[in-house]
Coordinates of C-alpha atoms in Angstrom, one line a residue:
Chain A
M15 CA 41.1 -40.6 89.2
E16 CA 41.8 -43.0 92.2
S17 CA 43.6 -45.7 90.0
G18 CA 45.4 -42.8 88.0
D19 CA 47.4 -42.2 90.9
S20 CA 48.3 -45.6 91.9
C21 CA 49.7 -46.0 88.5
H22 CA 51.8 -43.2 88.9
A23 CA 52.9 -43.9 92.1
E24 CA 54.1 -47.2 91.0
G25 CA 55.9 -45.4 87.8
V26 CA 58.1 -43.7 90.3
S27 CA 58.8 -46.7 92.6
E28 CA 60.1 -48.9 89.7
S29 CA 62.3 -45.9 88.7
L30 CA 63.6 -45.4 92.2
S31 CA 64.3 -49.4 92.8
V32 CA 67.1 -48.9 90.4
K33 CA 70.0 -48.5 93.1
V34 CA 70.2 -51.9 95.5
P35 CA 70.4 -50.9 99.2
R36 CA 73.7 -51.4 100.2
A37 CA 74.8 -51.3 104.5
F38 CA 77.9 -49.9 105.5
R39 CA 79.6 -48.5 108.8
R40 CA 79.2 -45.4 109.5
F41 CA 81.9 -43.9 111.3
D42 CA 80.3 -40.4 111.4
R43 CA 78.4 -41.8 114.5
A44 CA 80.2 -44.3 115.4
L45 CA 80.7 -45.1 119.6
V46 CA 83.1 -48.2 118.3
A47 CA 82.7 -49.1 115.0
G48 CA 79.7 -47.8 113.1
V49 CA 78.4 -50.9 112.9
A50 CA 75.1 -50.3 114.6
A51 CA 74.9 -46.7 113.5
G52 CA 74.8 -48.0 109.5
L53 CA 72.7 -51.2 110.3
A54 CA 70.6 -48.3 112.0
A55 CA 70.3 -45.9 108.7
H56 CA 69.8 -49.1 106.4
S57 CA 66.8 -51.0 108.7
R58 CA 65.9 -47.5 109.2
Y59 CA 65.9 -48.5 113.5
T60 CA 67.2 -45.5 115.7
V61 CA 70.6 -45.7 116.2
W62 CA 69.9 -46.9 120.4
A63 CA 67.2 -49.5 119.4
V64 CA 70.2 -51.5 117.5
R65 CA 72.9 -50.9 120.0
V66 CA 71.0 -52.0 123.1
A67 CA 69.8 -55.3 120.4
F68 CA 73.6 -55.8 120.1
V69 CA 74.2 -55.7 123.8
L70 CA 71.1 -57.8 125.2
A71 CA 72.2 -60.2 122.5
S72 CA 75.5 -60.6 123.8
F73 CA 73.6 -62.0 127.8
W74 CA 73.4 -65.2 125.4
K75 CA 77.3 -66.7 125.0
F76 CA 78.3 -63.1 124.1
S77 CA 76.1 -63.8 120.5
G78 CA 75.7 -60.0 120.2
A79 CA 79.4 -59.1 120.6
V80 CA 80.3 -61.8 118.1
A81 CA 77.6 -60.8 115.5
Y82 CA 79.1 -57.1 116.1
A83 CA 83.1 -58.5 115.4
V84 CA 81.8 -60.6 112.1
L85 CA 79.9 -57.7 110.9
W86 CA 82.8 -55.1 111.8
L87 CA 85.3 -57.5 109.0
V88 CA 82.4 -58.2 106.9
L89 CA 80.8 -53.8 106.0
P90 CA 82.7 -52.2 104.3
R91 CA 83.2 -48.5 105.6
Q92 CA 80.9 -46.4 104.3
E93 CA 83.5 -43.5 102.8
K94 CA 83.0 -39.5 102.6
Q95 CA 82.1 -39.0 99.5
V96 CA 84.3 -35.5 99.4
P97 CA 84.1 -33.1 96.0
I98 CA 86.9 -32.7 93.9
G99 CA 87.0 -29.2 93.9
L100 CA 87.6 -29.6 97.8
V101 CA 90.1 -32.1 97.9
A102 CA 91.7 -30.0 95.0
A103 CA 91.8 -26.7 97.0
E104 CA 92.8 -28.3 100.0
R105 CA 95.8 -30.0 98.6
Q106 CA 96.6 -26.7 97.3
G107 CA 96.2 -25.3 100.7
L108 CA 93.1 -23.1 100.0
R109 CA 91.1 -23.7 102.9
T110 CA 91.4 -24.6 106.1
V111 CA 90.1 -27.9 107.8
M112 CA 89.8 -28.0 111.1
P113 CA 89.7 -31.8 112.5
K114 CA 86.4 -33.3 114.2
T115 CA 86.7 -34.1 117.9
R116 CA 87.2 -37.3 118.7
W117 CA 86.2 -36.8 122.5
P118 CA 82.6 -37.9 122.4
Q119 CA 83.8 -41.4 120.7
V120 CA 86.5 -42.0 122.9
A121 CA 83.6 -41.7 125.9
G122 CA 81.5 -43.8 123.9
W123 CA 84.3 -46.5 124.0
V124 CA 85.3 -46.1 127.6
G125 CA 81.5 -46.7 128.5
S126 CA 81.2 -49.9 125.8
C127 CA 83.8 -51.1 127.7
L128 CA 82.8 -50.9 131.4
I129 CA 79.6 -51.6 130.5
G130 CA 81.0 -55.8 128.3
V131 CA 83.3 -56.0 132.0
G132 CA 80.9 -55.3 134.1
I133 CA 78.3 -57.9 132.0
A134 CA 80.6 -60.4 132.3
F135 CA 81.1 -60.2 135.9
V136 CA 77.3 -60.3 137.1
I137 CA 77.3 -63.6 133.7
R138 CA 80.6 -65.1 136.1
L139 CA 78.4 -65.2 139.0
Y140 CA 74.9 -66.4 137.7
D141 CA 76.4 -69.0 135.0
T142 CA 78.9 -72.1 136.3
S143 CA 79.7 -73.2 133.1
A144 CA 83.4 -72.8 132.2
I145 CA 82.8 -70.0 129.8
G146 CA 80.4 -68.4 132.0
Q147 CA 83.1 -68.8 135.2
N148 CA 85.4 -67.2 132.5
A149 CA 83.6 -64.5 131.0
V150 CA 85.8 -61.3 132.4
G151 CA 88.8 -62.7 130.5
I152 CA 86.8 -63.2 127.5
S153 CA 85.4 -60.1 127.8
L154 CA 89.1 -58.8 128.4
V155 CA 90.7 -60.3 125.5
G156 CA 87.7 -59.2 123.2
I157 CA 87.7 -55.8 124.1
G158 CA 92.2 -55.7 123.5
V159 CA 91.0 -57.3 119.6
G160 CA 88.8 -54.7 119.7
L161 CA 90.8 -52.1 120.5
V162 CA 93.5 -53.2 117.6
W163 CA 91.3 -53.5 115.3
L164 CA 90.1 -50.3 115.7
T165 CA 93.7 -48.7 114.1
R166 CA 92.8 -49.9 111.2
E167 CA 90.2 -47.4 111.1
T168 CA 91.6 -43.8 109.7
G169 CA 90.8 -40.8 111.1
W170 CA 93.2 -41.4 114.3
P171 CA 96.5 -39.6 115.2
R172 CA 99.4 -42.1 114.8
W173 CA 100.6 -42.2 118.3
G174 CA 96.9 -43.0 119.3
K175 CA 96.8 -46.0 117.2
A176 CA 100.1 -46.9 118.7
V177 CA 98.9 -46.7 122.0
M178 CA 96.0 -48.4 120.9
S179 CA 97.7 -51.3 119.5
V180 CA 99.9 -52.1 122.3
L181 CA 96.9 -51.0 125.2
G182 CA 95.3 -54.6 123.1
V183 CA 98.2 -56.2 122.8
L184 CA 98.7 -56.3 126.7
M185 CA 95.2 -57.2 127.4
V186 CA 95.2 -60.3 125.5
W187 CA 98.9 -61.4 126.9
A188 CA 98.0 -60.1 130.9
V189 CA 95.2 -62.4 130.5
G190 CA 96.5 -65.2 128.3
T191 CA 99.7 -65.2 131.6
F192 CA 96.5 -65.0 134.6
V193 CA 95.1 -67.8 133.1
Q194 CA 98.5 -70.4 132.8
A195 CA 99.7 -68.6 136.3
D196 CA 96.3 -70.0 137.7
I197 CA 97.0 -73.0 136.2
W198 CA 100.1 -74.3 137.6
S199 CA 99.5 -72.5 141.1
T200 CA 99.3 -75.3 143.1
V201 CA 102.2 -77.8 141.9
G202 CA 102.6 -80.9 143.4
I203 CA 99.2 -83.0 142.9
D204 CA 98.7 -86.4 141.2
M205 CA 99.5 -87.5 137.9
D206 CA 95.9 -87.5 136.7
E207 CA 95.3 -83.6 137.8
Q208 CA 98.7 -82.8 136.4
M209 CA 97.6 -84.5 132.9
E210 CA 94.1 -82.5 133.4
R211 CA 95.7 -79.4 133.8
L212 CA 98.5 -79.6 130.9
L213 CA 95.4 -80.2 128.7
F214 CA 93.7 -77.4 129.9
S215 CA 97.0 -75.5 128.8
F216 CA 96.9 -77.0 125.1
F217 CA 93.4 -75.2 125.4
I218 CA 94.6 -72.1 126.5
A219 CA 97.2 -72.2 123.7
G220 CA 95.2 -73.1 120.6
T221 CA 92.8 -70.4 122.0
S222 CA 95.3 -67.6 122.1
M223 CA 96.2 -68.9 118.2
V224 CA 93.1 -67.8 117.4
V225 CA 93.3 -65.0 119.0
C226 CA 96.5 -63.9 117.4
L227 CA 94.9 -64.7 114.5
A228 CA 91.9 -62.9 115.3
L229 CA 94.4 -59.5 116.1
I230 CA 95.5 -60.3 112.2
L231 CA 92.1 -61.3 110.6
P232 CA 91.0 -58.1 109.4
W233 CA 94.5 -57.1 107.7
I234 CA 93.6 -60.6 106.2
V235 CA 90.5 -60.2 104.8
H236 CA 90.5 -56.1 103.8
P237 CA 94.3 -55.6 103.3
A238 CA 95.8 -52.5 103.4
R239 CA 97.7 -49.9 101.8
S240 CA 100.2 -48.2 102.4
E241 CA 98.4 -44.3 103.0
E242 CA 100.9 -43.2 100.1
D243 CA 99.6 -46.2 97.5
K244 CA 96.3 -44.7 98.0
Q245 CA 97.1 -41.0 97.9
A246 CA 99.0 -41.3 94.9
E247 CA 96.7 -43.4 92.8
L248 CA 93.8 -40.4 94.6
I249 CA 96.0 -37.7 93.1
A250 CA 96.3 -39.6 89.2
Q251 CA 92.4 -39.8 89.6
T252 CA 92.3 -36.5 90.6
R253 CA 94.1 -34.9 87.9
A254 CA 92.3 -37.5 85.1
D255 CA 89.0 -36.1 86.1
M256 CA 89.6 -32.5 86.2
A257 CA 91.4 -32.9 83.2
A258 CA 88.1 -34.6 81.0
H259 CA 85.9 -32.5 82.7
L260 CA 87.3 -29.8 82.3
H261 CA 87.8 -30.4 78.3
D262 CA 84.4 -31.2 78.1
S263 CA 82.7 -28.6 79.6
V264 CA 84.3 -25.4 80.2
L265 CA 87.1 -25.6 76.8
Q266 CA 83.8 -26.8 74.9
T267 CA 82.1 -23.3 76.6
L268 CA 84.8 -20.9 75.9
A269 CA 84.4 -22.2 72.3
V270 CA 81.2 -21.4 71.7
I271 CA 81.6 -18.0 73.7
Q272 CA 84.3 -16.9 71.2
K273 CA 82.2 -18.0 67.9
R274 CA 79.2 -16.1 69.6
S275 CA 81.6 -12.9 70.7
T276 CA 79.4 -10.5 69.3
D277 CA 76.3 -11.6 71.4
P278 CA 75.9 -10.3 74.3
K279 CA 73.5 -11.6 75.7
A280 CA 74.3 -14.8 74.6
V281 CA 77.3 -15.0 75.8
S282 CA 76.8 -13.5 79.3
Q283 CA 74.0 -16.5 78.8
L284 CA 76.8 -19.3 78.2
A285 CA 78.9 -18.0 80.9
R286 CA 76.2 -17.9 83.4
S287 CA 75.1 -22.1 82.8
Q288 CA 78.8 -22.6 82.3
E289 CA 79.8 -21.0 85.8
K290 CA 76.9 -23.2 87.3
E291 CA 77.9 -26.2 85.7
L292 CA 81.6 -25.8 86.9
R293 CA 80.5 -24.8 90.3
E294 CA 77.7 -27.7 90.9
W295 CA 80.9 -30.1 89.7
L296 CA 83.6 -29.0 91.8
Y297 CA 81.8 -28.4 95.1
G298 CA 79.2 -31.2 95.0
E299 CA 75.9 -29.4 94.4
H300 CA 74.4 -31.8 92.6
V301 CA 73.4 -34.3 95.2
D302 CA 71.4 -36.6 94.3
D303 CA 70.0 -37.2 90.5
E304 CA 66.8 -38.8 92.3
S305 CA 66.0 -35.4 94.6
A306 CA 63.6 -32.3 95.0
T307 CA 67.0 -30.2 94.5
S308 CA 68.3 -31.2 91.8
A309 CA 65.1 -31.4 90.0
L310 CA 64.2 -28.2 90.6
K311 CA 67.9 -27.1 89.7
D312 CA 67.5 -28.9 86.2
V313 CA 63.8 -27.2 85.7
I314 CA 65.9 -23.8 86.3
A315 CA 68.7 -24.6 84.2
E316 CA 66.2 -25.4 81.1
L317 CA 64.5 -22.4 82.0
E318 CA 67.3 -20.1 81.7
A319 CA 68.8 -21.3 79.4
T320 CA 65.5 -20.8 77.0
H321 CA 64.2 -17.5 78.6
Q322 CA 67.2 -15.2 79.5
V323 CA 66.5 -14.5 82.7
A324 CA 68.4 -14.9 85.8
V325 CA 66.7 -17.5 88.5
E326 CA 68.3 -17.8 92.3
L327 CA 67.8 -20.7 93.5
V328 CA 68.0 -21.6 97.3
T329 CA 67.5 -24.7 99.1
V330 CA 67.0 -25.9 102.7
G331 CA 66.7 -29.8 103.2
D332 CA 66.2 -32.2 100.2
H333 CA 64.2 -35.3 99.5
E334 CA 63.7 -37.7 97.3
M335 CA 61.2 -37.4 94.7
T336 CA 57.8 -38.4 95.8
V337 CA 54.5 -38.2 93.1
E338 CA 53.9 -35.0 95.8
I339 CA 57.4 -33.1 95.2
D340 CA 57.0 -34.0 92.0
A341 CA 53.3 -31.7 91.6
V342 CA 55.9 -29.1 93.6
V343 CA 58.6 -28.9 90.9
R344 CA 56.1 -29.0 88.1
A345 CA 54.3 -26.4 89.5
A346 CA 57.5 -24.0 90.6
R347 CA 58.0 -24.8 86.4
E348 CA 55.1 -23.0 85.6
A349 CA 55.8 -20.2 88.1
I350 CA 59.0 -19.6 87.0
L351 CA 58.1 -19.6 83.6
N352 CA 55.4 -16.9 84.2
A353 CA 57.6 -14.7 86.0
A354 CA 60.0 -14.8 83.0
K355 CA 57.6 -14.6 80.3
H356 CA 55.2 -11.8 81.8
S357 CA 56.8 -10.0 84.8
G358 CA 59.2 -8.5 83.1
A359 CA 61.6 -8.9 86.0
D360 CA 65.6 -9.4 85.0
K361 CA 66.0 -11.9 88.2
I362 CA 63.4 -14.3 89.4
D363 CA 64.5 -15.4 92.9
V364 CA 63.3 -19.4 94.3
Y365 CA 63.3 -20.8 97.5
A366 CA 62.5 -24.1 98.3
E367 CA 62.4 -25.6 102.2
I368 CA 62.2 -29.4 102.0
S369 CA 61.6 -31.6 105.1
T370 CA 60.2 -35.0 105.6
Q371 CA 56.8 -33.5 106.4
R372 CA 56.1 -30.8 103.7
A373 CA 57.1 -29.1 100.7
E374 CA 57.4 -25.7 100.0
A375 CA 58.4 -23.1 97.3
Y376 CA 58.5 -19.4 96.9
I377 CA 58.6 -18.0 93.7
R378 CA 59.4 -14.5 93.4
D379 CA 60.1 -11.7 91.4
R380 CA 60.1 -7.9 91.2
G381 CA 58.1 -7.3 88.4
C382 CA 54.5 -5.7 87.3
G383 CA 53.1 -7.3 89.5
F384 CA 49.3 -8.5 88.3
E385 CA 45.4 -8.3 90.0
M386 CA 44.5 -12.3 90.1
D387 CA 40.8 -11.7 89.3
D388 CA 42.2 -9.6 86.0
V389 CA 43.4 -12.9 84.8
D390 CA 41.8 -13.8 82.0
Q391 CA 39.8 -17.8 81.9
D392 CA 41.7 -18.9 79.1
R393 CA 45.2 -18.3 80.7
L394 CA 45.5 -21.4 82.0
G395 CA 48.9 -21.4 83.2
I396 CA 48.6 -20.5 86.5
R397 CA 44.6 -21.7 87.0
R398 CA 45.6 -25.2 85.7
S399 CA 49.1 -25.3 85.9
I400 CA 49.8 -24.3 88.9
I401 CA 46.6 -24.0 91.3
D402 CA 45.0 -27.4 90.1
R403 CA 48.1 -29.4 90.2
M404 CA 48.8 -28.5 93.7
A405 CA 45.2 -29.2 94.7
R406 CA 45.3 -32.7 92.7
Y407 CA 48.0 -34.2 95.9
G408 CA 46.9 -31.7 98.4
G409 CA 48.6 -29.0 98.2
K410 CA 47.8 -25.3 97.8
V411 CA 48.7 -22.0 96.3
D412 CA 48.7 -18.6 97.7
V413 CA 49.6 -15.7 95.1
R414 CA 50.5 -12.2 96.4
S415 CA 50.8 -9.6 93.6
T416 CA 50.8 -6.0 93.8
V417 CA 50.9 -4.3 90.6
G418 CA 54.3 -2.3 90.0
E419 CA 55.9 -4.6 93.3
G420 CA 56.2 -8.0 91.8
T421 CA 54.3 -11.3 92.4
E422 CA 55.4 -14.0 94.9
I423 CA 53.8 -17.6 94.7
H424 CA 54.0 -20.1 97.6
L425 CA 53.4 -23.4 96.9
S426 CA 52.8 -25.8 99.7
M427 CA 52.5 -29.8 99.7
P428 CA 52.2 -32.0 102.6
L429 CA 54.4 -35.4 102.4
D430 CA 53.2 -38.1 103.9
E431 CA 55.7 -40.4 105.3
E432 CA 53.7 -43.4 104.6
G433 CA 54.0 -43.1 101.2
T434 CA 57.1 -42.1 100.5
G435 CA 58.6 -44.4 102.8
H436 CA 58.6 -47.7 100.1
G437 CA 61.2 -46.2 98.1
Chain B
M54 CA 78.7 9.8 101.4
A55 CA 80.9 12.9 101.6
E56 CA 84.1 12.3 100.2
E57 CA 86.8 12.0 103.4
S58 CA 84.0 9.7 105.1
R59 CA 84.9 7.2 102.6
Y60 CA 85.3 3.8 103.7
R61 CA 88.5 2.2 103.1
V62 CA 88.3 -1.4 101.7
V63 CA 91.4 -3.8 101.4
I64 CA 90.9 -7.0 98.7
V65 CA 92.0 -9.7 99.3
D66 CA 91.7 -12.3 96.6
D67 CA 94.3 -15.1 94.2
H68 CA 92.6 -13.9 91.1
A69 CA 94.7 -10.7 89.8
M70 CA 91.2 -10.7 87.3
L71 CA 88.7 -10.9 90.2
R72 CA 90.3 -8.2 92.2
T73 CA 90.8 -5.5 88.7
G74 CA 87.1 -6.2 88.4
V75 CA 85.4 -5.8 92.0
R76 CA 88.2 -2.5 92.0
H77 CA 86.7 -1.1 89.2
E78 CA 82.9 -1.8 90.3
I79 CA 83.0 -0.1 93.4
S80 CA 85.6 2.6 93.7
S81 CA 83.7 5.2 92.9
A82 CA 82.0 4.6 96.3
V83 CA 84.5 3.2 98.5
D84 CA 88.7 3.8 98.5
V85 CA 90.3 0.0 97.4
V86 CA 93.9 1.2 99.6
G87 CA 95.2 -1.7 98.7
E88 CA 95.3 -5.8 97.7
G89 CA 96.5 -8.9 99.1
E90 CA 96.6 -12.4 96.5
D91 CA 97.7 -14.9 99.0
V92 CA 97.2 -15.1 103.5
A93 CA 100.7 -13.8 103.7
T94 CA 100.3 -11.0 101.4
G95 CA 96.8 -10.2 102.9
V96 CA 97.0 -10.3 106.6
A97 CA 100.5 -8.4 105.2
A98 CA 98.1 -5.3 103.6
I99 CA 95.8 -5.5 106.3
Q100 CA 98.3 -5.4 109.5
Q101 CA 99.7 -2.7 107.5
L102 CA 96.8 -0.7 106.4
H103 CA 93.8 -0.9 108.9
P104 CA 91.5 -0.9 106.7
D105 CA 87.1 -0.8 107.1
V106 CA 86.5 -3.8 105.2
V107 CA 88.3 -6.7 104.1
L108 CA 86.3 -7.8 100.8
L109 CA 88.0 -11.7 101.5
D110 CA 87.9 -14.7 99.0
V111 CA 87.0 -17.8 100.6
H112 CA 89.6 -19.9 99.2
L113 CA 93.0 -18.5 99.1
P114 CA 96.4 -19.8 98.8
G115 CA 98.0 -20.7 102.1
G116 CA 94.9 -21.5 104.2
G117 CA 92.1 -19.7 102.8
G118 CA 90.0 -16.4 104.3
V119 CA 89.7 -18.4 107.9
E120 CA 94.1 -18.2 108.3
V121 CA 94.0 -14.6 106.9
M122 CA 91.0 -13.7 109.9
K123 CA 93.1 -15.6 112.3
Q124 CA 96.5 -14.4 111.8
A125 CA 95.5 -10.6 111.1
G126 CA 93.9 -10.4 114.5
L127 CA 92.5 -7.0 114.3
S128 CA 89.7 -6.7 116.5
E129 CA 88.0 -3.4 114.6
V130 CA 88.8 -4.6 110.9
K131 CA 85.2 -6.0 109.6
Y132 CA 85.4 -9.2 107.3
L133 CA 82.9 -9.4 104.4
A134 CA 83.5 -13.1 102.7
L135 CA 83.4 -12.9 98.4
S136 CA 83.5 -16.1 96.7
V137 CA 82.4 -18.4 93.5
S138 CA 82.7 -21.6 95.7
D139 CA 79.5 -22.4 97.4
A140 CA 80.8 -25.5 99.7
A141 CA 78.4 -24.3 102.2
E142 CA 80.7 -26.4 104.6
D143 CA 83.7 -23.7 103.8
V144 CA 81.5 -20.1 103.8
I145 CA 80.0 -21.2 107.5
S146 CA 83.4 -22.0 108.6
T147 CA 84.0 -18.0 107.3
I148 CA 81.3 -17.0 109.0
R149 CA 82.4 -18.6 112.2
A150 CA 85.6 -17.7 111.7
G151 CA 85.0 -13.9 112.5
A152 CA 83.1 -12.6 108.8
R153 CA 79.8 -10.4 109.0
G154 CA 78.3 -11.3 105.2
Y155 CA 78.8 -13.5 102.8
V156 CA 77.9 -12.5 99.3
T157 CA 78.7 -13.9 95.6
K158 CA 81.2 -13.1 92.8
S159 CA 78.3 -12.1 90.6
I160 CA 76.9 -9.6 93.0
S161 CA 76.8 -6.4 90.8
G162 CA 78.4 -3.3 91.7
T163 CA 75.7 -1.8 93.6
E164 CA 74.9 -4.4 95.4
L165 CA 78.9 -4.8 97.1
V166 CA 79.0 -1.1 97.9
D167 CA 75.7 -1.2 99.9
A168 CA 77.3 -4.3 101.3
I169 CA 80.6 -3.5 102.2
C170 CA 78.6 -0.1 104.0
R171 CA 76.7 -2.6 106.3
V172 CA 79.5 -4.5 107.2
A173 CA 81.6 -1.4 107.9
E174 CA 78.4 -0.3 110.4
G175 CA 78.5 -3.4 112.2
D176 CA 75.6 -4.9 110.6
A177 CA 75.5 -8.3 109.2
V178 CA 75.1 -9.2 105.3
F179 CA 73.1 -12.3 104.6
S180 CA 72.6 -12.8 101.0
P181 CA 69.4 -15.4 100.2
R182 CA 72.6 -18.7 99.3
L183 CA 73.9 -17.8 103.3
A184 CA 70.5 -18.0 104.4
G185 CA 69.7 -20.7 103.2
F186 CA 73.6 -22.7 104.3
V187 CA 72.2 -20.9 107.6
L188 CA 69.3 -23.0 107.8
D189 CA 70.3 -26.3 106.9
A190 CA 73.5 -25.7 109.3
F191 CA 70.5 -25.2 112.4
S192 CA 68.9 -28.0 111.1
G193 CA 71.4 -29.8 111.2
S194 CA 71.3 -31.5 107.9
I195 CA 74.7 -29.6 106.3
E196 CA 78.1 -30.5 108.6
V197 CA 79.7 -27.5 109.9
T198 CA 83.1 -28.6 111.4
S199 CA 83.6 -29.0 114.8
V200 CA 80.2 -27.8 115.9
D201 CA 78.9 -29.0 119.4
E202 CA 75.8 -30.6 120.3
D203 CA 74.5 -27.6 122.0
L204 CA 75.0 -25.2 118.8
D205 CA 72.1 -22.5 119.9
R206 CA 69.2 -23.2 118.1
L207 CA 67.4 -20.1 116.2
S208 CA 64.8 -18.6 117.6
S209 CA 61.4 -18.2 115.5
R210 CA 61.6 -14.9 115.5
E211 CA 65.3 -15.3 114.0
Q212 CA 63.9 -18.5 111.4
E213 CA 61.6 -16.3 110.2
V214 CA 64.1 -14.1 109.3
M215 CA 66.2 -16.3 107.4
R216 CA 63.6 -18.1 105.5
L217 CA 62.5 -14.1 104.2
I218 CA 66.4 -13.7 103.4
A219 CA 66.2 -17.0 101.7
R220 CA 63.0 -15.8 100.0
G221 CA 64.7 -12.8 98.4
Y222 CA 63.3 -10.1 101.0
S223 CA 65.7 -6.7 101.6
Y224 CA 65.9 -6.1 105.0
R225 CA 63.4 -3.7 104.1
E226 CA 61.3 -6.2 102.8
V227 CA 61.4 -8.5 105.7
A228 CA 60.1 -6.1 108.0
R229 CA 57.7 -4.3 106.7
E230 CA 56.5 -8.0 106.1
L231 CA 57.0 -8.7 109.9
F232 CA 55.3 -5.3 110.9
I233 CA 58.9 -4.7 112.7
S234 CA 61.9 -2.3 112.5
V235 CA 64.3 -2.2 109.5
K236 CA 66.8 -2.2 113.1
T237 CA 64.5 -5.2 114.5
V238 CA 65.5 -6.9 111.2
E239 CA 69.7 -6.0 111.3
T240 CA 69.2 -6.7 115.3
H241 CA 67.7 -10.5 114.3
V242 CA 71.1 -11.2 111.7
S243 CA 73.6 -10.0 113.6
S244 CA 71.6 -12.1 116.7
V245 CA 72.0 -14.9 114.0
L246 CA 74.9 -14.2 113.5
R247 CA 76.3 -13.8 116.9
K248 CA 74.8 -17.5 117.3
L249 CA 76.8 -18.9 114.3
Q250 CA 80.5 -17.7 116.2
L251 CA 80.3 -18.0 119.5
S252 CA 78.3 -21.9 119.4
N253 CA 81.0 -23.6 119.4
R254 CA 82.0 -23.6 123.4
H255 CA 85.8 -25.4 122.4
Q256 CA 86.1 -22.7 120.4
L257 CA 85.3 -20.4 123.5
T258 CA 87.9 -21.8 125.3
R259 CA 90.4 -21.8 123.0
W260 CA 89.9 -18.0 122.1
A261 CA 90.1 -17.6 126.4
A262 CA 93.2 -19.8 126.1
D263 CA 95.1 -18.0 124.1
R264 CA 94.6 -14.6 125.5
K265 CA 95.6 -16.5 129.0
L266 CA 92.1 -16.4 130.5
V267 CA 92.1 -19.4 131.5

C-alpha cells in the first residue's frame, strides 16, 4: 500500500518538474524594483525577510546594495500576462481600466532612501576608512543612480519619469561638486599635498565616469525599444493569433453545426462547448495546465460532450496538481457521471474551493435523488470510486440526497503542505 | 404581476442579435422601453426614459458598462450586468461601479425575468459565478483594480451564504439550509454587495469630492 502510494507520488512529481523555475523581478509587490519580491516568490521566503537580508548585508561594504543593483540589471521583469481578449477589448475601448495607485510604493521608496542615508551616517560615525567617511556621498550617488534606473520601469506617467531622472542626475552631480569643492577648499599649501589632492581629484573624476556608465548601463544591458515598436508588434501578433484561433475553433465548429443542423440537441451541445472554449481562450480562465481547476474543467468538458448535460462549474482558489487533488478530481468525475446518468436533472452545479490546506468539491443536481441504503452493493460507482477513493487519501465524502429533490455530494480532502512542497 | 406595474427595462448591449433575443425572451413579463448599442446611446436612452432596470453589457464601445453607470448618473436606476465575458476583474469592476447583480447571457428567460424583478425591488442578484468571483476577490486571489488593503472582510455568515450560492443554491434553499428567512439571506447578500462597492476609500473620497462635499 505504502510503496504503491510513493510510487504514484514520484510519477506526479516527475511530470511536474519539467518546468524550470526562473526568477523574475515582480513589480506588483515591489518597493524599489521588485528584486526582493521576485526572490521571495522564487525561494518561498517572505518578502520582508529578503528585504531585511538585503539591508543587513549592506552594513558590510554595501554588498547588499550592490547585489541588489546587479540583480536589478540581470533579472528580467515579470510581464503581466493579459489575456488576448482583454487586450483586444481594451484597445477597442470596450472596458475601463482603473489605474492602480502607486502611492504605497512611492512611500516605500522614500522610506528605503531615508533608511539608506541614515545607515550611511551611522557608518560614517564608526568607520574611519575612506569608504566609511564617504558613505553618505556613496549612498546618495546610489539613490541617484537608482532614480534614473527606475525611469526605465513602465507604469509611470511621463512627467514622473522626467522628474525622477532630473532628480537622480542632480543628486549625482551635487555629490560630485561637493567632493570637488571639498578637495580645493583650502589653497596655498605645499607641493606634496597639492599633488595628493590632484591625484584624489583624478580618482573622483574616474569614479564619476563609472557612475555615469552606471546611469546608462540598463539601456546597454536591456536595450530599450521604443514604445511604438512594441505596440505595433503586439498588435500584429494579436491579429495573427486571433485569426489563427478563430479559424481553428469557431470556424470549424460553425461548419459542423451547419452539417448537423437537423439535430437540435447536437447543435446546442456544439455551440455550448465552443462557447466555453472561446471564452476560456479570450478571458484566460485556463490558468495552468497542471492545476486542480484546469483538471476539473477538462473532466467536465469531456462529460458534457459525452452525456448531453450542462455542468456549471464555479471555482474559488487553485492549487497545483497533487495525488490528493487528483483523487478529488476523479471522485468528482464519478459523482458528476452518476448525476448525469441517474438523476434525470438537465443541469449539474459543481463548486470547488481549493486552498493550500484543503480541497473541497460540491456536486449538486436537482434530480430524482436516492436513498443511500437502497443503492445496490453491486453498483460500484458511489462506494468504490467515490467514498473508498477519497478515504484512501485521507478525505471524506458526505452524501445528502432527498428523493424527489436532488442530491449533493460533498468531497473534502485535507492537503498536506509538506507533501506538496516538492512540486 | 398586474399589467400597469410591469417594470420598464432598457437593454444596453453592442450585439443587435442578443438585444433582440433578450427582448423576445423577457417582453412577456416586463416592458422593454429602449435599447442602447454603446455608451453614448445607452446613457441617452437611460436619461431620457428613466427605466426601472438597465440590462447592461460589461464590455461596450466607449468604455464599457462602468462608463455607462458613471455618465448616466441616475441613482434611482438599477443596473443588472449581463455578459458573456467572464473576466473576473471586469465583472467585479462593474459591480463595484454600481451594478446590483451579474448574470451570464446563457441564463434562461424566466430566470432573467426573476433577476430583473429582484434587482428592481432593490435586492442583489448573485449568480453562482459571481459568488465565486466575490469569494476569490475577498480572499485576495484575483486582482481587483485599486482595492485598498482595508477591504472589509466578509463575516463568516456572509461567507457561508456566498458559498451556498456558489454551490448553486437558490436564496430559498440557502435560507432553509441555514435556518434563516429568505429576507435575512437577501440582507446578507445586499451587505456583501455594499462591502464590494464601498470598500475603496479612494473611490469614496473621489465620490465626495465630485459632489463638493469635501
